[in-house]
mmCIF file of C-alpha atoms in Angstrom:
data_model
loop_
_atom_site.group_PDB
_atom_site.id
_atom_site.type_symbol
_atom_site.label_atom_id
_atom_site.label_comp_id
_atom_site.label_asym_id
_atom_site.label_seq_id
_atom_site.Cartn_x
_atom_site.Cartn_y
_atom_site.Cartn_z
ATOM 1 C CA MET A 77 0.000 0.000 0.000
ATOM 2 C CA ASN A 78 2.625 2.504 -1.183
ATOM 3 C CA ASP A 79 0.024 5.148 -2.064
ATOM 4 C CA ALA A 80 -1.432 5.296 1.470
ATOM 5 C CA ILE A 81 -1.492 8.657 3.222
ATOM 6 C CA PRO A 82 -0.849 8.873 6.990
ATOM 7 C CA SER A 83 -3.861 10.127 8.941
ATOM 8 C CA MET A 84 -5.369 10.225 12.430
ATOM 9 C CA ILE A 85 -8.973 9.021 12.679
ATOM 10 C CA CYS A 86 -11.270 9.651 15.646
ATOM 11 C CA LEU A 87 -13.202 6.458 16.385
ATOM 12 C CA THR A 88 -14.943 7.560 19.574
ATOM 13 C CA GLY A 89 -18.441 6.068 19.525
ATOM 14 C CA ARG A 90 -18.031 4.743 15.985
ATOM 15 C CA HIS A 91 -19.351 1.259 15.248
ATOM 16 C CA CYS A 92 -16.327 -0.977 14.633
ATOM 17 C CA ILE A 93 -16.758 -4.655 13.773
ATOM 18 C CA VAL A 94 -14.008 -7.257 14.040
ATOM 19 C CA ILE A 95 -14.783 -10.668 12.571
ATOM 20 C CA GLY A 96 -12.480 -13.263 14.062
ATOM 21 C CA GLY A 97 -11.338 -14.104 17.569
ATOM 22 C CA GLY A 98 -7.690 -15.111 17.290
ATOM 23 C CA THR A 99 -4.375 -13.391 17.912
ATOM 24 C CA VAL A 100 -4.650 -10.941 14.998
ATOM 25 C CA ALA A 101 -8.220 -10.017 15.910
ATOM 26 C CA SER A 102 -7.203 -9.577 19.535
ATOM 27 C CA ARG A 103 -4.547 -7.038 18.609
ATOM 28 C CA HIS A 104 -6.994 -5.018 16.526
ATOM 29 C CA VAL A 105 -9.750 -5.158 19.143
ATOM 30 C CA ARG A 106 -7.359 -3.831 21.789
ATOM 31 C CA ARG A 107 -6.496 -0.854 19.607
ATOM 32 C CA LEU A 108 -10.129 -0.091 18.819
ATOM 33 C CA ILE A 109 -11.093 -0.232 22.486
ATOM 34 C CA GLU A 110 -8.225 2.115 23.354
ATOM 35 C CA ALA A 111 -9.570 4.475 20.668
ATOM 36 C CA LYS A 112 -12.998 4.367 22.401
ATOM 37 C CA GLY A 113 -14.718 2.750 19.446
ATOM 38 C CA ASP A 114 -18.063 0.967 19.829
ATOM 39 C CA VAL A 115 -16.617 -2.489 19.195
ATOM 40 C CA THR A 116 -18.420 -5.656 18.129
ATOM 41 C CA VAL A 117 -16.636 -8.997 17.764
ATOM 42 C CA ILE A 118 -18.111 -11.875 15.751
ATOM 43 C CA SER A 119 -16.449 -15.264 16.144
ATOM 44 C CA PRO A 120 -17.273 -18.844 17.188
ATOM 45 C CA GLU A 121 -14.513 -18.592 19.814
ATOM 46 C CA LEU A 122 -12.199 -16.061 21.431
ATOM 47 C CA SER A 123 -8.515 -16.084 22.300
ATOM 48 C CA PRO A 124 -7.710 -15.933 26.037
ATOM 49 C CA SER A 125 -6.739 -12.251 25.769
ATOM 50 C CA LEU A 126 -10.063 -11.396 24.115
ATOM 51 C CA SER A 127 -12.034 -13.490 26.599
ATOM 52 C CA SER A 128 -10.514 -11.477 29.429
ATOM 53 C CA ARG A 129 -11.928 -8.263 27.919
ATOM 54 C CA LYS A 130 -15.443 -9.409 27.006
ATOM 55 C CA ASP A 131 -16.951 -6.607 29.094
ATOM 56 C CA ASP A 132 -15.350 -4.070 26.745
ATOM 57 C CA PHE A 133 -17.126 -5.102 23.546
ATOM 58 C CA THR A 134 -20.293 -6.668 22.166
ATOM 59 C CA PHE A 135 -19.748 -10.337 21.357
ATOM 60 C CA TYR A 136 -21.662 -12.609 18.996
ATOM 61 C CA GLU A 137 -20.525 -16.198 19.441
ATOM 62 C CA ARG A 138 -21.029 -17.426 15.889
ATOM 63 C CA THR A 139 -19.615 -17.284 12.388
ATOM 64 C CA PHE A 140 -20.143 -14.385 9.999
ATOM 65 C CA LYS A 141 -23.476 -14.117 8.246
ATOM 66 C CA ALA A 142 -24.788 -11.819 5.525
ATOM 67 C CA GLY A 143 -25.719 -8.385 6.804
ATOM 68 C CA ASP A 144 -23.276 -8.348 9.715
ATOM 69 C CA THR A 145 -21.383 -5.318 8.399
ATOM 70 C CA THR A 146 -24.472 -3.153 7.878
ATOM 71 C CA GLY A 147 -24.149 0.228 9.578
ATOM 72 C CA ALA A 148 -20.486 -0.183 10.515
ATOM 73 C CA PHE A 149 -17.931 2.598 10.158
ATOM 74 C CA LEU A 150 -15.001 0.188 10.239
ATOM 75 C CA VAL A 151 -14.740 -3.536 9.542
ATOM 76 C CA ILE A 152 -11.774 -5.826 10.073
ATOM 77 C CA ALA A 153 -11.930 -9.356 8.665
ATOM 78 C CA ALA A 154 -9.432 -11.378 10.707
ATOM 79 C CA THR A 155 -10.659 -14.957 10.519
ATOM 80 C CA ASN A 156 -8.325 -17.881 9.804
ATOM 81 C CA HIS A 157 -10.043 -18.479 6.461
ATOM 82 C CA SER A 158 -8.957 -16.253 3.587
ATOM 83 C CA GLN A 159 -11.988 -17.150 1.463
ATOM 84 C CA LEU A 160 -14.355 -16.099 4.254
ATOM 85 C CA ASN A 161 -12.402 -12.863 4.707
ATOM 86 C CA GLU A 162 -12.935 -12.104 1.022
ATOM 87 C CA VAL A 163 -16.674 -12.814 1.331
ATOM 88 C CA ILE A 164 -16.740 -10.298 4.194
ATOM 89 C CA TYR A 165 -14.878 -7.838 1.981
ATOM 90 C CA GLU A 166 -17.408 -8.198 -0.841
ATOM 91 C CA GLU A 167 -20.191 -7.175 1.543
ATOM 92 C CA ALA A 168 -18.359 -4.507 3.529
ATOM 93 C CA VAL A 169 -16.840 -2.647 0.587
ATOM 94 C CA LYS A 170 -20.336 -1.665 -0.611
ATOM 95 C CA SER A 171 -21.150 0.546 2.364
ATOM 96 C CA VAL A 172 -18.423 0.556 5.028
ATOM 97 C CA PRO A 173 -15.965 3.495 4.858
ATOM 98 C CA LEU A 174 -12.987 1.643 6.359
ATOM 99 C CA VAL A 175 -12.258 -1.996 5.558
ATOM 100 C CA ASN A 176 -9.233 -4.096 6.483
ATOM 101 C CA ILE A 177 -8.767 -7.679 5.303
ATOM 102 C CA ALA A 178 -6.041 -9.218 7.451
ATOM 103 C CA SER A 179 -5.253 -11.987 4.955
ATOM 104 C CA ASN A 180 -5.177 -9.711 1.901
ATOM 105 C CA GLN A 181 -3.907 -6.172 2.379
ATOM 106 C CA ALA A 182 -4.474 -5.478 -1.322
ATOM 107 C CA LEU A 183 -8.206 -5.483 -0.588
ATOM 108 C CA SER A 184 -7.840 -3.151 2.400
ATOM 109 C CA ASN A 185 -8.326 0.609 2.188
ATOM 110 C CA PHE A 186 -6.571 1.199 5.533
ATOM 111 C CA PHE A 187 -4.092 -0.558 7.788
ATOM 112 C CA PHE A 188 -2.602 -0.089 11.224
ATOM 113 C CA PRO A 189 0.998 1.128 11.422
ATOM 114 C CA GLN A 190 3.329 0.240 14.271
ATOM 115 C CA VAL A 191 2.723 2.871 16.963
ATOM 116 C CA VAL A 192 4.842 4.174 19.829
ATOM 117 C CA LYS A 193 2.515 5.961 22.256
ATOM 118 C CA ARG A 194 3.573 8.338 25.022
ATOM 119 C CA GLY A 195 0.445 9.989 26.359
ATOM 120 C CA PRO A 196 -0.705 12.501 23.716
ATOM 121 C CA LEU A 197 2.341 11.687 21.567
ATOM 122 C CA GLN A 198 1.845 9.016 18.932
ATOM 123 C CA LEU A 199 4.661 8.030 16.582
ATOM 124 C CA ALA A 200 3.504 5.830 13.707
ATOM 125 C CA VAL A 201 5.906 3.728 11.644
ATOM 126 C CA SER A 202 5.177 1.899 8.411
ATOM 127 C CA THR A 203 7.194 0.443 5.567
ATOM 128 C CA SER A 204 3.991 -0.074 3.553
ATOM 129 C CA GLY A 205 4.250 -3.816 4.042
ATOM 130 C CA THR A 206 7.682 -4.108 2.422
ATOM 131 C CA SER A 207 9.561 -4.975 5.625
ATOM 132 C CA PRO A 208 7.618 -5.622 8.846
ATOM 133 C CA PHE A 209 10.895 -6.492 10.589
ATOM 134 C CA LEU A 210 12.353 -3.078 9.764
ATOM 135 C CA THR A 211 9.131 -1.426 10.894
ATOM 136 C CA LYS A 212 9.462 -3.140 14.274
ATOM 137 C CA LYS A 213 13.171 -2.285 14.482
ATOM 138 C CA ILE A 214 12.501 1.422 13.911
ATOM 139 C CA ALA A 215 9.625 1.364 16.409
ATOM 140 C CA ASN A 216 11.913 -0.230 19.018
ATOM 141 C CA GLU A 217 14.471 2.516 18.428
ATOM 142 C CA LEU A 218 11.782 5.153 18.936
ATOM 143 C CA GLU A 219 10.664 3.378 22.139
ATOM 144 C CA HIS A 220 14.123 4.040 23.576
ATOM 145 C CA GLN A 221 14.518 7.516 22.086
ATOM 146 C CA TYR A 222 11.183 8.819 23.361
ATOM 147 C CA GLY A 223 10.777 7.773 26.975
ATOM 148 C CA HIS A 224 7.660 7.865 29.116
ATOM 149 C CA GLU A 225 8.571 11.353 30.339
ATOM 150 C CA TYR A 226 7.181 12.674 27.043
ATOM 151 C CA GLY A 227 3.665 11.724 28.123
ATOM 152 C CA ASP A 228 3.728 13.715 31.380
ATOM 153 C CA TYR A 229 5.603 16.566 29.711
ATOM 154 C CA LEU A 230 3.043 16.910 26.913
ATOM 155 C CA ILE A 231 0.081 16.758 29.269
ATOM 156 C CA LYS A 232 1.538 19.653 31.267
ATOM 157 C CA ALA A 233 2.576 21.525 28.116
ATOM 158 C CA GLY A 234 -0.997 21.175 26.822
ATOM 159 C CA GLU A 235 -2.383 22.644 30.054
ATOM 160 C CA LEU A 236 0.054 25.564 29.885
ATOM 161 C CA ARG A 237 -0.755 26.148 26.227
ATOM 162 C CA GLN A 238 -4.431 26.600 27.065
ATOM 163 C CA ARG A 239 -3.557 29.088 29.824
ATOM 164 C CA ILE A 240 -1.352 31.037 27.438
ATOM 165 C CA LEU A 241 -4.008 31.162 24.718
ATOM 166 C CA ALA A 242 -6.660 32.277 27.223
ATOM 167 C CA SER A 243 -4.456 35.078 28.614
ATOM 168 C CA ASP A 244 -4.629 38.778 27.729
ATOM 169 C CA LEU A 245 -1.136 38.776 26.247
ATOM 170 C CA THR A 246 -0.458 39.992 22.724
ATOM 171 C CA SER A 247 -0.179 37.516 19.867
ATOM 172 C CA GLU A 248 3.594 37.942 19.780
ATOM 173 C CA GLN A 249 3.922 37.401 23.537
ATOM 174 C CA LYS A 250 1.813 34.258 23.309
ATOM 175 C CA LYS A 251 3.957 33.007 20.438
ATOM 176 C CA GLN A 252 7.147 33.464 22.452
ATOM 177 C CA LEU A 253 5.718 31.661 25.492
ATOM 178 C CA LEU A 254 4.488 28.777 23.349
ATOM 179 C CA LYS A 255 8.014 28.428 21.970
ATOM 180 C CA GLN A 256 9.377 28.334 25.515
ATOM 181 C CA LEU A 257 7.239 25.275 26.241
ATOM 182 C CA THR A 258 9.453 23.295 23.860
ATOM 183 C CA ALA A 259 12.633 24.291 25.705
ATOM 184 C CA PRO A 260 14.832 21.294 26.689
ATOM 185 C CA ALA A 261 14.811 22.450 30.318
ATOM 186 C CA LEU A 262 11.162 21.536 30.869
ATOM 187 C CA LEU A 263 11.464 18.120 29.233
ATOM 188 C CA ASP A 264 14.679 17.415 31.172
ATOM 189 C CA ALA A 265 12.890 18.247 34.413
ATOM 190 C CA PHE A 266 10.197 15.695 33.618
ATOM 191 C CA ARG A 267 12.840 13.145 32.625
ATOM 192 C CA THR A 268 14.576 13.491 35.998
ATOM 193 C CA HIS A 269 11.321 13.891 37.959
ATOM 194 C CA ASP A 270 12.564 17.248 39.232
ATOM 195 C CA GLN A 271 9.336 18.825 40.484
ATOM 196 C CA LYS A 272 11.154 21.894 41.805
ATOM 197 C CA ALA A 273 12.595 22.629 38.363
ATOM 198 C CA ILE A 274 9.169 22.089 36.773
ATOM 199 C CA ASN A 275 7.561 24.540 39.203
ATOM 200 C CA GLU A 276 10.313 27.110 38.633
ATOM 201 C CA PHE A 277 9.940 26.841 34.862
ATOM 202 C CA ILE A 278 6.190 27.374 35.082
ATOM 203 C CA ALA A 279 6.611 30.292 37.498
ATOM 204 C CA GLN A 280 8.925 32.159 35.120
ATOM 205 C CA LEU A 281 6.220 32.111 32.474
ATOM 206 C CA ASN A 282 4.292 34.598 34.656
ATOM 207 C CA LEU A 283 0.891 33.302 33.645
#
């Protein structure tokens, strides 16, 4: 899928259907739940990891049947049978905006990249299917490069940004303060859990 364009899609409350209950389906269901989608799983059986989260999604304990994809915003066909996945595709592609066929990416109009998540920060990596091993290698490098301090730092930076934008300062003054939020000193303070330095940095903003 070399012609794919990176994008961020809000799935909150959207009807997302995953057909299949194995390892691949489990991974996709977890992501959809984290994205606050309205998730339905259709499968004769569930993997242990999916079974442990049954309270987080609607579950139909059966195989796919015609009409199952009606009204969905997103459909993922992740059964162990490629022919069944293609039958699901033939139905879903007629009305569902987003369709992913786990056994045949050529039929899919979206796919999930490898993601490194640190609070509000999300770093997506994809090699468009050409080298999954390289994708994972790059993601592992980013895991080490961008530590968990980025999550706390960005949450605080977001709070300060709102205070700056709501202030009576001039546009130029706001711009300068917003630039200061990206200063290494604040991130370093979060990295070393130096609350005193964090408080001092915020105080000098004079908000």
